[in-house]
């Protein structure tokens, strides 16, 4: 029996195309159908304290179907499942079963919607047909180039690399434990719709994540981690990445940082706002949490209220901040899926061409939110000139796609980062992001950094650990008075959203920036007081 | 889904084959079928919506093999899986994959062995749910909405009040079978229903939560989950703000659940102790919490949503005492870490393969809590708990409660997002306006030295993206730092 490979989708594509464009549409009440199919081949290796723990070389294939159907009202239904090698012989019947399930759900949902509308009158007046905003129909095949095919990397090489790196860092005195993870995958995604769309996209993704544990003063444990990754092959491990470091150097540098931090004092909290300078890595998490998520249109339209919350930028169609100043005029934030990074995509999981959108333009909020066909249709129905911009993605076709960031970033300015710091008489420099905690509509945040340096008369003097910036989001963004020219885009491998929860790789980044906020330290009773 | 006897038979046949393979020293065959149905709700009275946004499901089935191979370089452990099929051919293919990726892990001692106990749960799933019925499940989701809208309607609210009802109903059907060379041969099936609902009256800046859990349809009241959420939103109209400062605070059931799932449970896992990330690594038998507090995990509790007959390593579930009157006496464990630790106090009752919408054949066993029970030696009524607080805050729902400086530090932060009230003169008073307070603290210190009291009543509580439930009491703490934060488009 042959292994599943990404080439298997050549066989699948034709079968699925016919089923979606012809077979599915023959059923009464069906208005639209689409199918996403994905095959992937992956290698991974994990090492712990210099020893191999596990490895994997495997493949996956799965599909997900959406059907919009109904008699008097339209609603959607979905179905997803993993496939196995033996399913290839009866692929047509598997997909037909999936389409049937999705259709039955759509019909049931539509009937319930109609019943609710009839029973509750004006209270259910907002219940409406499921509509997708019209889009240009694309037929395209795209393969992202890479140097070293992940499938050609011998598993033994991946295992020996992670083990060797793990052994290296275990020799550092302050390191009490470490875990090193490598994943190299090639993914091929198909999107086919009853409208005739056909998108075929193949890309590699490599991610390398070291976790380094040190013992701090007062016998506390401190964990530092980061991700080296890109939509590329093994060349990521050899230095072709945002850090321009090979995996070993990257990890050793991270371990050296962990060692320094283990000896550093806990940051004392400030009573009042102070000057804070944040580096591009910190700003990657900042833009993710207080710009990226609030501009996801499903969140804006309250779809996420029960989970991730709403958006501070939009309360209702009569009460929002579109066209208002929401940040300093020095701040521009945008999403650009054409940048090569974890948020790169030519077309999204609805077959929409993904395009660059500017969310905050010199401090002014635009109406260019990250959206989907359905959310764009809601905006259009309210008279807003919004077009789908290709931001729907699912981690796996078995999941329903969600509105997701692509490469969502703060745009660079024209200041040199060293000058931004040199101008500070007294303040703090936050370097490297750690853990976020954001309020329900993203109006307030507390985000910790890996390193916090005291700035005194323009120089970095004292190193602290366990420090965060805590601020109201809009107040903070309006305080930005310097934006650097040192733009960097970082890989974020695990943005969680949705129910069931799915993680997604996105790109986030920005330059060095300066603003004002309170800083919050750790619990001084736990040792390491300044 | 499949006949459970067939899954068991597939595991046994697979094992019989593996016993004939020359280089296989130990082996385990794990077979699983999972179906996860989710109905996601989205109702907004002021914005066009679908009511039930998605009726969706994901299904997975397959087999995995863990095997210890005898090689020239010594023993190596490998894991391989095959999707969709559970036949002997699938086992053979999984074995080939396992052999290809086998590594010499010095911490691996052996595949799971029986621990001398027997499973106590029997036939605890709902056969009606196991049959699967999309129409029935779709109806449940609309009943949630019906419950919420009826409640709003009866209380005189209209669409102009910007009402919203969001959340989901999730129905999980899980089947597993396992057979190993150490004499483990068993199977299990479970059905789980959960509803987590949020209702808002946006014009009044109020928010409420409702939920329901169960293992059988007869226990599960979807309409009541909707009613509960709407009622709580109505009850919290007129919320006030508070100034930043230190307060005596009651953590309600959900905040206790959030505290434990995000902060405490990760530190009570043997994996985090062995990997050196837990602050409790060398603290067995030492006082780590107030002497009042005891905590245990028990996956064999009848009628509980997270209960299982056996773990995903084939070991009978049971009670694992973690904290006994404030002292650390145990940690959650699976076989790998229990064997590595080599300490008989760590019994592997928590090795589960969660992921992929259930108990997933593609996962190796990690460590998960099941039903985590928190109790006090001196519980009080919820009324008395308020009296102990005197003047303070009751927190009903916390969001984004994270270990801001890493799990080792105990520092945490989060925001208060709904179902919360001021406490005045020992009684629940005005609602607290949602999303106006950030909480900062250190849970290691709070649980050790700041507990004012613990309620006797425990509620089965769940949180987003977690597998376990917490049988959570309410806990009152002194000197909790609350920080006033900005509000959405005031």
XYZ file of N, CA, C and O in Angstrom, chain B residues 171-333:
652
model
N -20.820 18.104 22.198
C -21.144 16.716 22.541
C -19.993 15.847 22.049
O -19.648 15.865 20.870
N -19.408 15.136 23.007
C -18.263 14.282 22.670
C -18.655 12.821 22.813
O -19.267 12.438 23.824
N -18.278 12.027 21.828
C -18.450 10.573 21.932
C -17.067 9.952 21.776
O -16.389 10.229 20.782
N -16.664 9.187 22.756
C -15.308 8.632 22.761
C -15.376 7.127 22.966
O -16.105 6.644 23.844
N -14.582 6.429 22.175
C -14.441 4.985 22.357
C -12.969 4.623 22.241
O -12.301 5.094 21.320
N -12.491 3.813 23.167
C -11.100 3.349 23.077
C -11.014 1.877 23.450
O -11.874 1.343 24.153
N -9.950 1.256 22.968
C -9.603 -0.085 23.403
C -8.084 -0.162 23.443
O -7.407 0.536 22.678
N -7.564 -0.960 24.336
C -6.112 -1.035 24.497
C -5.712 -2.451 24.864
O -6.439 -3.146 25.600
N -4.575 -2.886 24.340
C -4.042 -4.198 24.691
C -2.525 -4.093 24.702
O -1.939 -3.469 23.812
N -1.899 -4.686 25.717
C -0.442 -4.553 25.789
C 0.197 -5.845 26.265
O -0.472 -6.729 26.838
N 1.479 -5.915 26.042
C 2.232 -7.107 26.423
C 2.377 -7.224 27.932
O 2.862 -8.231 28.427
N 1.948 -6.224 28.674
C 1.993 -6.306 30.142
C 0.662 -6.732 30.724
O 0.402 -6.535 31.909
N -0.191 -7.318 29.874
C -1.438 -7.896 30.390
C -2.601 -6.931 30.480
O -3.643 -7.246 31.044
N -2.430 -5.734 29.950
C -3.556 -4.786 29.937
C -4.400 -5.062 28.707
O -3.890 -5.045 27.583
N -5.672 -5.393 28.930
C -6.630 -5.553 27.825
C -7.935 -4.954 28.330
O -8.535 -5.471 29.282
N -8.374 -3.883 27.706
C -9.579 -3.227 28.224
C -10.144 -2.275 27.196
O -9.530 -2.030 26.139
N -11.310 -1.756 27.492
C -11.940 -0.816 26.578
C -12.808 0.147 27.395
O -13.072 -0.086 28.586
N -13.250 1.195 26.726
C -13.985 2.232 27.451
C -14.777 3.041 26.443
O -14.376 3.181 25.274
N -15.922 3.550 26.862
C -16.635 4.497 26.025
C -17.359 5.501 26.910
O -17.839 5.156 27.990
N -17.379 6.737 26.446
C -17.966 7.810 27.252
C -18.672 8.815 26.352
O -18.344 8.957 25.175
N -19.659 9.445 26.952
C -20.387 10.520 26.271
C -20.378 11.731 27.182
O -20.584 11.606 28.391
N -20.115 12.859 26.606
C -19.943 14.089 27.390
C -20.731 15.212 26.733
O -20.646 15.391 25.514
N -21.500 15.934 27.542
C -22.214 17.100 27.021
C -21.795 18.318 27.829
O -21.694 18.262 29.047
N -21.559 19.408 27.131
C -21.171 20.648 27.799
C -21.849 21.814 27.106
O -21.949 21.827 25.886
N -22.277 22.770 27.893
C -22.754 24.029 27.322
C -22.119 25.162 28.108
O -22.117 25.130 29.338
N -21.553 26.121 27.405
C -20.982 27.317 28.047
C -21.561 28.510 27.306
O -21.302 28.679 26.122
N -22.369 29.297 27.998
C -23.161 30.345 27.340
C -22.885 31.702 27.989
O -22.819 31.802 29.218
N -22.742 32.708 27.172
C -22.584 34.088 27.649
C -23.720 34.932 27.088
O -23.965 34.910 25.886
N -24.399 35.631 27.962
C -25.460 36.542 27.519
C -25.083 37.961 27.914
O -24.500 38.181 28.974
N -25.395 38.894 27.050
C -25.098 40.305 27.365
C -26.305 41.185 27.069
O -27.082 40.903 26.144
N -26.420 42.222 27.856
C -27.330 43.328 27.541
C -26.382 44.510 27.361
O -26.021 45.196 28.319
N -25.938 44.712 26.154
C -24.840 45.672 25.932
C -25.234 47.096 26.279
O -24.423 47.860 26.764
N -26.470 47.442 26.035
C -26.898 48.807 26.369
C -26.818 49.080 27.860
O -26.716 50.228 28.286
N -26.876 48.035 28.648
C -26.801 48.180 30.113
C -25.437 47.745 30.631
O -25.226 47.707 31.846
N -24.530 47.425 29.750
C -23.183 47.004 30.145
C -23.198 45.839 31.123
O -22.441 45.827 32.107
N -24.051 44.881 30.895
C -24.111 43.749 31.825
C -23.887 42.437 31.083
O -24.136 42.329 29.882
N -23.389 41.469 31.816
C -23.023 40.195 31.203
C -23.284 39.070 32.187
O -23.054 39.220 33.385
N -23.733 37.947 31.682
C -23.976 36.794 32.543
C -23.550 35.503 31.881
O -23.454 35.423 30.656
N -23.289 34.523 32.692
C -22.809 33.223 32.213
C -23.764 32.121 32.630
O -24.321 32.145 33.725
N -23.926 31.166 31.741
C -24.704 29.981 32.092
C -23.984 28.763 31.588
O -23.251 28.831 30.608
N -24.160 27.669 32.272
C -23.562 26.456 31.754
C -24.338 25.225 32.175
O -25.182 25.265 33.071
N -24.024 24.161 31.476
C -24.609 22.860 31.802
C -23.593 21.800 31.428
O -22.848 21.963 30.468
N -23.538 20.748 32.230
C -22.662 19.620 31.895
C -23.431 18.339 32.169
O -24.394 18.326 32.933
N -22.973 17.271 31.571
C -23.624 15.991 31.844
C -23.026 14.897 31.005
O -22.188 15.135 30.130
N -23.477 13.694 31.309
C -23.047 12.543 30.510
C -24.234 11.928 29.783
O -24.047 11.109 28.890
N -25.424 12.309 30.184
C -26.640 11.794 29.570
C -27.566 12.947 29.227
O -27.601 13.966 29.932
N -28.343 12.745 28.172
C -29.302 13.776 27.777
C -30.267 14.110 28.904
O -30.697 15.241 29.063
N -30.614 13.101 29.668
C -31.602 13.330 30.733
C -31.087 14.286 31.796
O -31.850 14.922 32.506
N -29.769 14.381 31.928
C -29.176 15.282 32.933
C -28.972 16.688 32.389
O -28.618 17.602 33.127
N -29.106 16.845 31.110
C -28.581 18.035 30.445
C -29.723 18.970 30.085
O -30.586 18.607 29.296
N -29.718 20.137 30.650
C -30.816 21.067 30.411
C -30.283 22.275 29.634
O -29.800 23.250 30.219
N -30.362 22.154 28.321
C -29.799 23.214 27.476
C -30.556 24.522 27.654
O -29.965 25.601 27.720
N -31.869 24.419 27.748
C -32.673 25.636 27.881
C -32.316 26.371 29.170
O -32.236 27.592 29.198
N -32.074 25.623 30.236
C -31.721 26.251 31.510
C -30.377 26.969 31.414
O -30.178 28.009 32.047
N -29.437 26.426 30.621
C -28.139 27.111 30.458
C -28.359 28.490 29.840
O -27.748 29.483 30.246
N -29.271 28.557 28.864
C -29.591 29.848 28.266
C -30.278 30.767 29.253
O -29.970 31.969 29.338
N -31.215 30.200 30.017
C -31.930 31.001 31.020
C -30.960 31.542 32.062
O -31.038 32.702 32.463
N -30.058 30.685 32.499
C -29.093 31.072 33.541
C -28.262 32.249 33.070
O -28.040 33.220 33.811
N -27.792 32.178 31.840
C -26.948 33.255 31.312
C -27.735 34.563 31.236
O -27.256 35.625 31.648
N -28.945 34.481 30.724
C -29.763 35.695 30.586
C -30.118 36.273 31.950
O -30.082 37.482 32.182
N -30.476 35.390 32.890
C -30.822 35.853 34.246
C -29.661 36.591 34.874
O -29.818 37.633 35.490
N -28.463 36.000 34.707
C -27.287 36.621 35.320
C -26.983 37.959 34.667
O -26.570 38.911 35.341
N -27.210 38.068 33.367
C -27.005 39.359 32.693
C -27.987 40.392 33.246
O -27.632 41.549 33.491
N -29.222 39.966 33.457
C -30.231 40.890 33.997
C -29.864 41.299 35.422
O -29.962 42.474 35.799
N -29.417 40.327 36.208
C -29.102 40.607 37.619
C -27.923 41.551 37.790
O -27.767 42.170 38.842
N -27.064 41.623 36.771
C -25.871 42.449 36.926
C -25.985 43.799 36.209
O -24.987 44.477 35.981
N -27.175 44.198 35.898
C -27.386 45.550 35.360
C -27.078 46.564 36.456
O -27.333 46.315 37.628
N -26.560 47.694 36.042
C -26.292 48.764 37.021
C -24.969 48.559 37.729
O -24.788 48.979 38.866
N -24.044 47.921 37.044
C -22.764 47.636 37.669
C -21.981 48.895 38.011
O -21.976 49.866 37.267
N -21.317 48.825 39.141
C -20.493 49.966 39.566
C -19.029 49.658 39.326
O -18.631 48.508 39.192
N -18.254 50.706 39.335
C -16.808 50.553 39.241
C -16.234 50.622 40.649
O -16.859 51.130 41.576
N -15.011 50.096 40.797
C -14.305 50.242 42.074
C -12.937 50.843 41.795
O -12.423 50.755 40.682
N -12.377 51.412 42.836
C -11.029 51.995 42.681
C -9.978 50.920 42.905
O -10.225 49.938 43.605
N -8.823 51.150 42.385
C -7.705 50.219 42.599
C -7.396 50.121 44.081
O -7.481 51.108 44.811
N -7.019 48.924 44.510
C -6.647 48.761 45.921
C -6.643 47.300 46.299
O -6.835 46.419 45.453
N -6.439 47.057 47.573
C -6.477 45.667 48.059
C -7.857 45.404 48.660
O -8.379 46.204 49.431
N -8.403 44.274 48.347
C -9.751 43.929 48.769
C -9.802 42.504 49.281
O -8.996 41.654 48.868
N -10.758 42.258 50.123
C -11.127 40.868 50.410
C -12.047 40.431 49.281
O -12.970 41.154 48.896
N -11.754 39.273 48.754
C -12.426 38.852 47.517
C -12.915 37.415 47.647
O -12.193 36.557 48.156
N -14.132 37.162 47.178
C -14.581 35.777 47.033
C -14.392 35.395 45.567
O -14.918 36.066 44.670
N -13.630 34.351 45.355
C -13.562 33.749 44.025
C -14.753 32.806 43.929
O -14.868 31.846 44.706
N -15.644 33.069 42.976
C -16.766 32.162 42.746
C -16.290 30.869 42.091
O -15.088 30.651 41.896
N -17.222 30.029 41.728
C -16.856 28.701 41.213
C -15.990 28.802 39.960
O -14.976 28.096 39.838
N -16.389 29.633 38.991
C -15.602 29.703 37.752
C -14.220 30.273 38.001
O -13.233 29.758 37.468
N -14.064 31.362 38.763
C -12.710 31.849 39.047
C -11.829 30.819 39.758
O -10.629 30.744 39.483
N -12.426 30.036 40.655
C -11.629 28.981 41.295
C -11.196 27.978 40.229
O -10.057 27.524 40.204
N -12.115 27.633 39.339
C -11.777 26.716 38.249
C -10.657 27.298 37.400
O -9.676 26.610 37.090
N -10.759 28.577 37.032
C -9.731 29.225 36.201
C -8.380 29.231 36.920
O -7.335 28.979 36.328
N -8.421 29.524 38.223
C -7.184 29.550 39.020
C -6.516 28.174 38.981
O -5.305 28.046 38.775
N -7.307 27.155 39.183
C -6.726 25.823 39.261
C -6.284 25.291 37.902
O -5.210 24.707 37.781
N -7.113 25.466 36.886
C -6.733 24.886 35.593
C -5.538 25.597 34.975
O -4.686 24.959 34.360
N -5.464 26.922 35.124
C -4.385 27.670 34.474
C -3.097 27.731 35.299
O -2.015 27.877 34.739
N -3.246 27.680 36.614
C -2.080 27.949 37.454
C -1.694 26.766 38.349
O -0.536 26.403 38.424
N -2.673 26.191 39.050
C -2.338 25.215 40.086
C -2.075 23.827 39.499
O -1.056 23.203 39.794
N -3.014 23.338 38.671
C -2.887 21.975 38.139
C -1.572 21.771 37.388
O -0.914 20.738 37.561
N -1.150 22.730 36.539
C 0.142 22.517 35.870
C 1.298 22.292 36.849
O 2.255 21.598 36.523
N 1.214 22.864 38.044
C 2.279 22.687 39.026
C 2.117 21.395 39.826
O 3.052 20.972 40.498
N 0.923 20.800 39.761
C 0.675 19.567 40.505
C 0.823 18.338 39.618
O 0.295 17.266 39.909
N 1.509 18.504 38.505
C 1.705 17.414 37.576
C 3.134 16.896 37.729
O 4.075 17.687 37.834
N 3.303 15.585 37.719
C 4.635 15.002 37.878
C 5.549 15.404 36.727
O 6.760 15.542 36.910
N 4.952 15.636 35.544
C 5.789 16.040 34.407
C 6.462 17.376 34.688
O 7.651 17.554 34.435
N 5.741 18.315 35.271
C 6.370 19.613 35.525
C 7.383 19.509 36.654
O 8.367 20.238 36.684
N 7.160 18.574 37.579
C 8.170 18.375 38.626
C 9.434 17.765 38.025
O 10.543 18.231 38.283
N 9.267 16.746 37.194
C 10.450 16.101 36.613
C 11.164 17.001 35.608
O 12.370 16.899 35.414
N 10.404 17.873 34.956
C 10.993 18.788 33.985
C 11.436 20.083 34.640
O 11.853 21.025 33.973
N 11.321 20.133 35.963
C 11.874 21.256 36.724
C 11.169 22.587 36.523
O 11.782 23.634 36.718
N 9.902 22.554 36.117
C 9.203 23.829 35.978
C 8.250 24.095 37.147
O 7.751 25.194 37.301
N 8.002 23.082 37.952
C 7.061 23.264 39.059
C 7.780 23.763 40.310
O 8.880 23.304 40.618
N 7.141 24.670 41.045
C 7.755 25.104 42.302
C 7.693 24.015 43.371
O 8.227 24.186 44.456
N 7.023 22.898 43.091
C 6.819 21.861 44.099
C 7.734 20.665 43.926
O 7.498 19.615 44.512
N 8.766 20.802 43.137
C 9.593 19.635 42.823
C 10.097 18.908 44.061
O 10.058 17.701 44.153
N 10.592 19.637 45.010
C 11.154 18.977 46.204
C 10.307 19.256 47.431
O 10.823 19.361 48.535
N 8.983 19.362 47.239
C 8.157 19.805 48.368
C 7.183 18.729 48.862
O 6.219 19.044 49.562
N 7.400 17.464 48.484
C 6.492 16.417 48.970
C 6.519 16.386 50.485
O 7.573 16.449 51.104
N 5.325 16.236 51.058
C 5.114 16.195 52.511
C 5.292 17.547 53.188
O 5.210 17.639 54.419
N 5.513 18.563 52.399
C 5.642 19.897 53.001
C 4.340 20.672 52.852
O 3.535 20.414 51.958
N 4.196 21.676 53.705
C 3.004 22.512 53.671
C 3.127 23.478 52.487
O 4.064 24.270 52.428
N 2.208 23.393 51.557
C 2.258 24.302 50.419
C 1.023 25.185 50.351
O 0.981 26.144 49.591
N 0.000 24.844 51.116
C -1.240 25.638 51.130
C -1.742 25.721 52.565
O -1.176 25.072 53.467
N -2.805 26.476 52.744
C -3.407 26.569 54.072
C -3.804 25.170 54.553
O -4.234 24.327 53.750
N -3.698 24.935 55.803
C -3.943 23.595 56.358
C -5.387 23.133 56.218
O -5.691 21.961 56.366
N -6.236 24.056 55.930
C -7.636 23.755 55.674
C -7.884 22.986 54.386
O -8.877 22.312 54.221
N -6.985 23.154 53.447
C -7.272 22.776 52.056
C -6.799 21.370 51.727
O -5.658 20.987 52.039
N -7.675 20.613 51.105
C -7.303 19.312 50.530
C -7.759 19.284 49.078
O -8.798 19.859 48.733
N -6.964 18.626 48.254
C -7.280 18.560 46.825
C -7.026 17.143 46.348
O -6.002 16.540 46.683
N -7.951 16.611 45.590
C -7.693 15.320 44.966
C -8.298 15.280 43.587
O -9.177 16.064 43.251
N -7.802 14.363 42.799
C -8.335 14.131 41.460
C -8.936 12.727 41.456
O -8.339 11.793 41.993
N -10.111 12.580 40.871
C -10.716 11.252 40.824
C -11.473 11.068 39.529
O -12.551 11.639 39.330
N -10.898 10.278 38.644
C -11.534 10.014 37.363
C -12.605 8.949 37.421
O -13.216 8.642 36.400
N -12.853 8.390 38.602
C -13.843 7.312 38.694
C -15.139 7.767 39.343
O -16.003 6.945 39.651
N -15.304 9.050 39.567
C -16.522 9.536 40.226
C -17.733 9.290 39.331
O -17.748 9.718 38.175
N -18.748 8.630 39.868
C -19.918 8.349 39.025
C -20.659 9.627 38.644
O -20.780 10.539 39.448
N -21.135 9.644 37.403
C -21.987 10.742 36.967
C -21.279 12.029 36.630
O -21.923 13.019 36.269
N -19.961 12.044 36.715
C -19.220 13.294 36.445
C -18.753 13.315 35.009
O -18.350 12.293 34.456
N -18.774 14.490 34.435
C -18.507 14.648 33.017
C -17.117 14.183 32.620
O -16.899 13.679 31.520
N -16.148 14.383 33.460
C -14.772 14.046 33.083
C -14.370 12.643 33.526
O -13.208 12.268 33.394
N -15.304 11.869 34.037
C -14.968 10.522 34.514
C -14.728 9.580 33.356
O -15.371 9.659 32.316
N -13.772 8.683 33.573
C -13.476 7.639 32.599
C -13.303 6.327 33.371
O -12.868 6.329 34.517
N -13.571 5.244 32.716
C -13.402 3.931 33.344
C -11.917 3.587 33.495
O -11.477 3.108 34.533
N -11.187 3.816 32.405
C -9.740 3.573 32.406
C -9.046 4.775 31.787
O -9.660 5.543 31.055
N -7.767 4.891 32.062
C -6.991 5.942 31.415
C -6.666 5.499 29.983
O -6.980 4.364 29.580
N -6.018 6.340 29.239
C -5.609 5.978 27.884
C -4.351 5.113 27.885
O -3.766 4.855 26.827
N -3.940 4.656 29.064
C -2.877 3.666 29.187
C -3.454 2.347 29.682
O -2.715 1.411 29.974
N -4.783 2.319 29.806
C -5.462 1.100 30.233
C -5.481 0.881 31.729
O -5.820 -0.212 32.196
N -5.132 1.906 32.480
C -5.090 1.767 33.939
C -6.400 2.260 34.548
O -6.902 3.309 34.136
N -6.967 1.537 35.485
C -8.230 1.989 36.090
C -8.079 3.366 36.727
O -7.069 3.645 37.380
N -9.071 4.213 36.508
C -9.037 5.524 37.154
C -9.361 5.362 38.634
O -9.888 4.332 39.065
N -9.028 6.370 39.382
C -9.292 6.327 40.823
C -8.868 7.631 41.444
O -8.537 8.595 40.755
N -8.852 7.635 42.734
C -8.553 8.859 43.468
C -7.055 9.020 43.670
O -6.387 8.086 44.127
N -6.572 10.197 43.351
C -5.184 10.562 43.635
C -5.220 11.770 44.551
O -5.633 12.852 44.138
N -4.790 11.571 45.769
C -4.737 12.696 46.695
C -3.537 13.558 46.341
O -2.422 13.055 46.204
N -3.734 14.833 46.180
C -2.645 15.727 45.795
C -2.199 16.572 46.993
O -1.024 16.703 47.278
N -3.193 17.153 47.653
C -2.890 17.980 48.821
C -3.772 17.479 49.955
O -4.983 17.313 49.777
N -3.160 17.235 51.098
C -3.928 16.749 52.253
C -3.708 17.723 53.408
O -2.589 17.829 53.922
N -4.729 18.422 53.740
C -4.638 19.435 54.803
C -3.419 20.333 54.611
O -2.615 20.515 55.516
N -3.300 20.816 53.408
C -2.252 21.779 53.096
C -0.920 21.156 52.682
O -0.055 21.858 52.161
N -0.752 19.898 52.914
C 0.542 19.261 52.579
C 0.489 18.616 51.204
O -0.482 17.947 50.865
N 1.559 18.748 50.475
C 1.661 18.107 49.176
C 1.933 16.628 49.398
O 2.950 16.258 49.987
N 1.017 15.784 48.929
C 1.184 14.338 49.164
C 1.218 13.540 47.871
O 1.483 12.335 47.892
N 0.936 14.159 46.755
C 0.944 13.417 45.501
C 0.966 14.353 44.307
O 0.830 15.572 44.452
N 1.179 13.781 43.144
C 1.171 14.546 41.904
C 0.447 13.723 40.844
O 0.487 12.490 40.875
N -0.166 14.413 39.899
C -0.809 13.706 38.786
C 0.272 13.058 37.933
O 1.285 13.691 37.640
N 0.042 11.818 37.525
C 1.111 11.112 36.821
C 0.583 10.230 35.703
O -0.562 9.767 35.731
